[in-house]
Amino acid sequence: MHTHIIKAGAAGILVGGLAVMPAHAQSSKLDTVVKRGQLICGTDNTKPGFGYLNPKTGKLEGFDVDYCHAVAAGVLGDPSKVKMVALTDKNRFNALQNGEVDVVFFHTTITATRATVVGAAFLPVNFYDGTGVLVKKADKIGKIDDLNGGTICTTQGSTTEAVWADYIKGHKWDPATQVLTYQDLDKLFAALNTGRCNAMTTDKSALVGWKGNAPNPDDFDVLAETISKEPLAGFVRQDDNQWRTALTWIAYALVQAEEFGITAKNADEMTKSQNPDIQRFLGVNGDVGKSLGLAPDFAKTVIKAVGNYGEIYDRNIGPDTPYGIARDGSQNDLWTRGGLMYSPPFR
């Protein structure tokens, strides 16, 4: 897939020479995106495995990037009709509220404040995570308490800042303990490497990504402890229920397809299934797609474009990638295998 990457601005971005601004409340973003013929998706470009500008290929790739393509496929029928906007932890919410992007998939934790004060309307959880710590093996830091009195670094505008403030206070750590913040993970990892920080801290999956992508992965350790719950999800603005509902069911379709055993390769063949649930899901029968403002076979289009949830997971962060994030028996496994990945019925 050919992906265009641009940097977020302050008041809007140019698409085909035209400034794209927030849609009026009475007009759904769904109509706007269809009329424009292109999805504008905010994501990261510094998180290996999730949203990462691969220096070897020059392409933006990852788990969150695939969700952008999934939405483009579901809404526009073509996964390539998407413009990626590179955001940061600090500006991702403003970029959405300012109308610079239509949706954001950026390794973002659902919190009460973000769902109220910040004004984010979250889509279904697509990855269950938690705050962890990455250290250099040479520093011989074996557990989180070894960082008491040291310097811990994370990204600006992330939930990790608040998590650590609470942790340090709750555990009565030495007041000399410092939490320094950096604009993005590139700068954060550099600070760890140069010794400015004793530890780099963010969601564990991102830490595993940076360790796996390092020139010498064995020089680093991700500590075993997890100190918070971080359910990650994409998000849209709160003033457009139709847009949120359509994207919610596109996200659910990825999980449901895996449960049904529908893959990118067999999606067409599965339309011949005699299972009424699968027929309805793939748009052979029923009007689920129409009620969402999408094509009757939107789910089939999405799965053919990016695969089901398991395919997205394995391709970007699974056992055969440098990151090797285990899924079997974890929270990110299907509910039928003891995990938390669960889709409501498509009826």
Coordinates of C-alpha atoms in Angstrom, one line a residue:
M1 CA 0.0 0.0 0.0
H2 CA 1.3 3.5 -0.9
T3 CA 1.0 5.8 2.1
H4 CA 1.5 9.6 2.2
I5 CA 2.8 11.0 5.5
I6 CA 2.5 14.6 6.5
K7 CA 3.1 16.6 9.7
A8 CA 0.2 18.0 11.7
G9 CA -0.2 21.8 11.6
A10 CA -2.2 24.1 13.9
A11 CA -5.3 25.1 12.0
G12 CA -5.8 22.6 9.2
I13 CA -4.1 20.7 6.5
L14 CA -4.1 20.8 2.7
V15 CA -5.7 18.0 0.7
G16 CA -5.5 18.5 -3.0
G17 CA -4.8 22.2 -2.4
L18 CA -7.9 22.7 -0.2
A19 CA -7.8 23.4 3.5
V20 CA -9.7 20.7 5.4
M21 CA -11.4 22.1 8.5
P22 CA -13.8 20.6 11.0
A23 CA -17.1 19.5 9.6
H24 CA -20.3 21.2 10.8
A25 CA -22.1 19.5 13.5
Q26 CA -25.1 18.8 11.3
S27 CA -23.0 17.0 8.7
S28 CA -21.5 13.6 9.6
K29 CA -17.8 13.0 9.1
L30 CA -18.9 9.9 7.3
D31 CA -20.5 12.0 4.5
T32 CA -17.4 14.3 4.5
V33 CA -14.9 11.5 4.1
V34 CA -17.0 9.8 1.4
K35 CA -17.3 13.1 -0.6
R36 CA -13.6 13.8 -0.1
G37 CA -12.7 10.3 -1.3
Q38 CA -9.9 10.1 1.2
L39 CA -9.6 9.3 5.0
I40 CA -7.2 11.5 7.0
C41 CA -5.9 9.3 9.8
G42 CA -3.6 10.5 12.7
T43 CA -1.0 8.1 13.9
D44 CA 2.5 7.8 15.3
N45 CA 5.7 7.3 13.4
T46 CA 8.0 6.5 16.3
K47 CA 6.6 3.3 17.8
P48 CA 8.0 0.2 16.2
G49 CA 5.3 -2.4 15.6
F50 CA 2.5 0.1 16.0
G51 CA 3.2 3.3 14.0
Y52 CA 6.7 3.5 12.7
L53 CA 8.4 5.1 9.8
N54 CA 10.7 2.3 8.8
P55 CA 14.1 3.8 7.8
K56 CA 15.0 0.7 5.8
T57 CA 11.9 0.9 3.5
G58 CA 10.8 4.6 4.0
K59 CA 7.3 3.3 4.6
L60 CA 4.9 3.9 7.6
E61 CA 3.9 0.6 9.0
G62 CA 2.5 -1.1 12.1
F63 CA -0.6 -2.2 14.0
D64 CA -2.2 1.2 14.3
V65 CA -1.4 2.0 10.7
D66 CA -3.3 -1.1 9.6
Y67 CA -6.3 0.2 11.5
C68 CA -6.1 3.4 9.4
H69 CA -6.2 1.2 6.3
A70 CA -9.0 -0.8 7.7
V71 CA -11.2 2.3 8.1
A72 CA -10.4 3.5 4.6
A73 CA -11.4 0.1 3.3
G74 CA -14.6 0.0 5.3
V75 CA -15.7 3.6 4.5
L76 CA -14.3 4.1 1.0
G77 CA -13.9 0.5 -0.3
D78 CA -10.1 1.0 -0.8
P79 CA -7.4 0.7 1.9
S80 CA -5.0 3.0 0.0
K81 CA -7.4 6.0 0.1
V82 CA -5.8 7.4 3.3
K83 CA -3.5 10.2 4.1
M84 CA -1.5 9.6 7.3
V85 CA -0.7 12.5 9.6
A86 CA 2.2 12.0 12.0
L87 CA 1.1 13.2 15.5
T88 CA 2.8 13.2 18.9
D89 CA 1.5 12.3 22.4
K90 CA 1.1 16.0 23.0
N91 CA -0.8 17.2 20.0
R92 CA -2.9 14.1 19.1
F93 CA -6.1 15.3 20.8
N94 CA -5.8 18.9 19.5
A95 CA -5.3 17.6 16.0
L96 CA -8.6 15.8 16.1
Q97 CA -10.5 18.7 17.7
N98 CA -9.1 21.1 15.2
G99 CA -10.3 19.0 12.3
E100 CA -6.8 18.1 11.1
V101 CA -7.6 14.4 11.1
D102 CA -10.8 12.3 10.9
V103 CA -9.7 9.6 13.4
V104 CA -6.6 8.8 15.5
F105 CA -5.0 5.4 16.0
F106 CA -2.1 6.3 18.2
H107 CA -1.5 3.7 21.0
T108 CA -3.8 5.8 23.2
T109 CA -5.1 4.8 26.6
I110 CA -8.8 5.2 27.4
T111 CA -9.3 7.3 30.6
A112 CA -12.2 9.1 32.2
T113 CA -10.6 12.5 31.7
R114 CA -9.9 11.9 28.0
A115 CA -13.5 10.7 27.5
T116 CA -14.9 13.8 29.2
V117 CA -12.7 16.9 29.6
V118 CA -10.6 16.2 26.5
G119 CA -13.6 15.2 24.4
A120 CA -12.4 12.0 22.8
A121 CA -15.0 9.4 21.8
F122 CA -13.2 6.1 22.0
L123 CA -13.6 3.1 19.7
P124 CA -13.4 -0.5 20.9
V125 CA -10.2 -1.5 22.7
N126 CA -7.7 -3.0 20.2
F127 CA -4.8 -3.7 22.6
Y128 CA -4.7 -4.3 26.3
D129 CA -1.4 -3.0 27.7
G130 CA 0.3 -1.6 30.9
T131 CA 3.0 0.7 31.9
G132 CA 6.5 -0.9 32.0
V133 CA 10.1 0.0 32.2
L134 CA 13.0 -0.4 29.7
V135 CA 16.6 -0.3 31.2
K136 CA 20.1 -1.0 30.0
K137 CA 21.4 -4.4 31.2
A138 CA 24.8 -2.8 32.0
D139 CA 23.1 -0.7 34.7
K140 CA 22.0 -3.9 36.6
I141 CA 18.5 -2.7 37.4
G142 CA 16.5 -5.8 38.2
K143 CA 13.2 -4.3 39.5
I144 CA 11.3 -1.1 39.5
D145 CA 12.2 -0.3 43.1
D146 CA 15.9 0.0 42.1
L147 CA 14.9 3.2 40.3
N148 CA 14.0 4.9 43.6
G149 CA 16.0 8.2 43.7
G150 CA 16.9 7.9 40.0
T151 CA 15.8 9.6 36.8
I152 CA 12.9 8.1 34.9
C153 CA 12.0 9.4 31.4
T154 CA 8.8 9.3 29.4
T155 CA 6.9 11.2 26.7
Q156 CA 5.1 14.6 27.1
G157 CA 1.3 14.5 27.2
S158 CA 1.1 10.7 27.9
T159 CA -0.8 8.9 30.7
T160 CA 2.6 7.6 31.8
E161 CA 3.5 11.0 33.4
A162 CA 0.4 10.7 35.7
V163 CA 1.0 7.0 36.4
W164 CA 4.5 7.7 37.6
A165 CA 3.5 10.7 39.7
D166 CA 1.0 8.5 41.5
Y167 CA 3.5 5.6 41.8
I168 CA 6.2 7.7 43.3
K169 CA 3.9 9.4 45.8
G170 CA 2.1 6.2 46.7
H171 CA 5.3 4.3 47.3
K172 CA 6.9 7.2 49.2
W173 CA 9.9 7.2 47.0
D174 CA 12.9 9.5 47.6
P175 CA 11.9 13.1 46.6
A176 CA 15.1 13.3 44.6
T177 CA 13.5 10.9 42.0
Q178 CA 13.0 12.8 38.7
V179 CA 10.6 12.2 35.9
L180 CA 11.8 13.9 32.7
T181 CA 9.6 14.2 29.6
Y182 CA 10.5 14.2 25.9
Q183 CA 8.5 15.0 22.8
D184 CA 8.6 11.5 21.3
L185 CA 10.1 8.0 21.6
D186 CA 13.0 8.8 19.4
K187 CA 14.3 11.4 21.8
L188 CA 13.3 9.3 24.8
F189 CA 15.3 6.3 23.6
A190 CA 18.3 8.6 22.9
A191 CA 18.1 9.9 26.5
L192 CA 18.2 6.3 27.8
N193 CA 21.2 5.5 25.6
T194 CA 23.2 8.5 26.6
G195 CA 22.7 7.9 30.3
R196 CA 20.5 11.0 30.8
C197 CA 17.8 8.5 32.1
N198 CA 18.1 5.4 34.2
A199 CA 14.9 4.1 32.6
M200 CA 12.6 4.7 29.7
T201 CA 9.0 4.1 30.6
T202 CA 5.8 3.9 28.5
D203 CA 3.4 1.1 27.5
K204 CA 5.1 -2.2 27.6
S205 CA 4.3 -3.0 24.0
A206 CA 6.1 0.1 22.8
L207 CA 9.1 -0.8 25.0
V208 CA 9.3 -4.2 23.5
G209 CA 9.2 -2.6 20.1
W210 CA 12.1 -0.3 20.9
K211 CA 14.2 -3.2 22.4
G212 CA 13.5 -5.4 19.3
N213 CA 14.4 -2.6 16.9
A214 CA 17.6 -1.6 18.7
P215 CA 20.9 -2.3 17.0
N216 CA 21.8 -4.6 19.9
P217 CA 18.5 -5.8 21.5
D218 CA 20.4 -7.9 24.1
D219 CA 21.8 -4.7 25.6
F220 CA 18.3 -3.9 27.1
D221 CA 15.7 -5.4 29.4
V222 CA 12.0 -4.8 29.8
L223 CA 11.4 -5.3 33.5
A224 CA 8.8 -7.9 34.4
E225 CA 6.6 -5.6 36.5
T226 CA 3.6 -3.7 35.1
I227 CA 2.3 -0.8 37.2
S228 CA -0.9 0.3 35.5
K229 CA -3.8 -0.8 33.2
E230 CA -3.6 0.8 29.7
P231 CA -6.4 -0.3 27.4
L232 CA -5.6 1.2 24.0
A233 CA -8.0 2.3 21.3
G234 CA -8.6 4.6 18.4
F235 CA -10.7 7.7 18.9
V236 CA -12.9 10.3 17.1
R237 CA -14.7 13.5 18.1
Q238 CA -17.7 13.3 20.4
D239 CA -20.0 15.3 18.3
D240 CA -20.7 12.8 15.6
N241 CA -22.4 9.6 16.6
Q242 CA -22.8 8.2 13.1
W243 CA -19.1 8.4 12.4
R244 CA -18.2 6.8 15.7
T245 CA -20.7 4.0 15.2
A246 CA -19.5 3.2 11.7
L247 CA -15.9 3.0 12.9
T248 CA -16.8 1.0 16.0
W249 CA -18.3 -1.7 13.9
I250 CA -15.3 -1.7 11.5
A251 CA -13.1 -2.3 14.5
Y252 CA -15.4 -5.1 15.7
A253 CA -15.4 -6.7 12.3
L254 CA -11.7 -7.4 12.6
V255 CA -12.3 -9.4 15.8
Q256 CA -15.4 -11.1 14.6
A257 CA -13.7 -12.2 11.4
E258 CA -11.0 -14.0 13.4
E259 CA -13.7 -15.7 15.5
F260 CA -15.4 -16.9 12.3
G261 CA -12.2 -18.0 10.7
I262 CA -12.4 -15.5 7.9
T263 CA -9.1 -14.3 6.6
A264 CA -7.8 -12.1 3.9
K265 CA -7.3 -15.1 1.6
N266 CA -10.6 -16.9 2.2
A267 CA -13.0 -14.0 2.6
D268 CA -14.5 -14.5 -0.9
E269 CA -14.9 -18.2 -0.4
M270 CA -16.6 -17.7 2.9
T271 CA -19.4 -15.9 1.3
K272 CA -20.6 -19.4 0.2
S273 CA -21.0 -20.4 3.9
Q274 CA -24.5 -21.6 4.9
N275 CA -24.0 -20.1 8.3
P276 CA -26.6 -17.3 8.6
D277 CA -24.3 -15.3 11.0
I278 CA -21.5 -15.4 8.5
Q279 CA -23.8 -14.5 5.6
R280 CA -25.0 -11.5 7.5
F281 CA -21.5 -10.5 8.5
L282 CA -20.2 -10.6 5.0
G283 CA -23.2 -8.8 3.5
V284 CA -24.6 -11.7 1.6
N285 CA -27.9 -11.2 3.5
G286 CA -29.2 -8.5 5.9
D287 CA -28.8 -4.8 6.0
V288 CA -26.1 -4.3 8.8
G289 CA -23.9 -2.3 6.4
K290 CA -26.7 -0.1 5.1
S291 CA -27.8 0.7 8.7
L292 CA -24.2 1.9 9.4
G293 CA -24.0 4.0 6.3
L294 CA -21.5 1.6 4.8
A295 CA -21.6 -0.8 1.8
P296 CA -23.4 -4.1 2.5
D297 CA -20.1 -6.1 2.2
F298 CA -17.9 -3.6 4.1
A299 CA -16.7 -6.3 6.5
K300 CA -15.5 -8.5 3.6
T301 CA -13.7 -5.5 2.0
V302 CA -12.0 -4.7 5.3
I303 CA -10.8 -8.2 5.9
K304 CA -9.6 -8.7 2.3
A305 CA -7.6 -5.5 2.7
V306 CA -5.9 -6.0 6.0
G307 CA -6.8 -9.4 7.3
N308 CA -8.6 -10.2 10.6
Y309 CA -7.4 -9.0 14.0
G310 CA -5.1 -12.0 14.4
E311 CA -3.5 -11.4 11.1
I312 CA -2.9 -7.7 11.9
Y313 CA -1.4 -8.7 15.3
D314 CA 0.9 -11.4 13.9
R315 CA 2.1 -9.4 11.0
N316 CA 3.1 -6.4 13.1
I317 CA 4.0 -7.5 16.6
G318 CA 3.5 -11.3 16.8
P319 CA 6.0 -14.1 17.5
D320 CA 7.6 -13.9 14.0
T321 CA 8.4 -10.2 14.3
P322 CA 11.4 -8.7 16.0
Y323 CA 9.0 -7.7 18.9
G324 CA 7.6 -11.2 19.6
I325 CA 4.7 -10.0 21.8
A326 CA 3.0 -13.2 22.9
R327 CA -0.8 -13.4 22.3
D328 CA -1.7 -16.9 23.3
G329 CA -3.6 -16.9 26.6
S330 CA -3.1 -13.1 27.0
Q331 CA -5.8 -10.4 27.3
N332 CA -5.4 -9.7 23.6
D333 CA -6.4 -13.2 22.6
L334 CA -10.0 -14.0 21.5
W335 CA -12.6 -14.5 24.3
T336 CA -13.0 -18.1 23.0
R337 CA -9.4 -18.7 24.0
G338 CA -9.5 -17.0 27.4
G339 CA -8.7 -13.4 26.2
L340 CA -10.7 -10.2 26.2
M341 CA -11.1 -9.7 22.5
Y342 CA -14.9 -9.9 21.9
S343 CA -17.3 -8.5 19.3
P344 CA -21.0 -8.0 19.8
P345 CA -23.1 -9.9 17.3
F346 CA -23.6 -8.5 13.8
R347 CA -27.4 -8.6 13.7

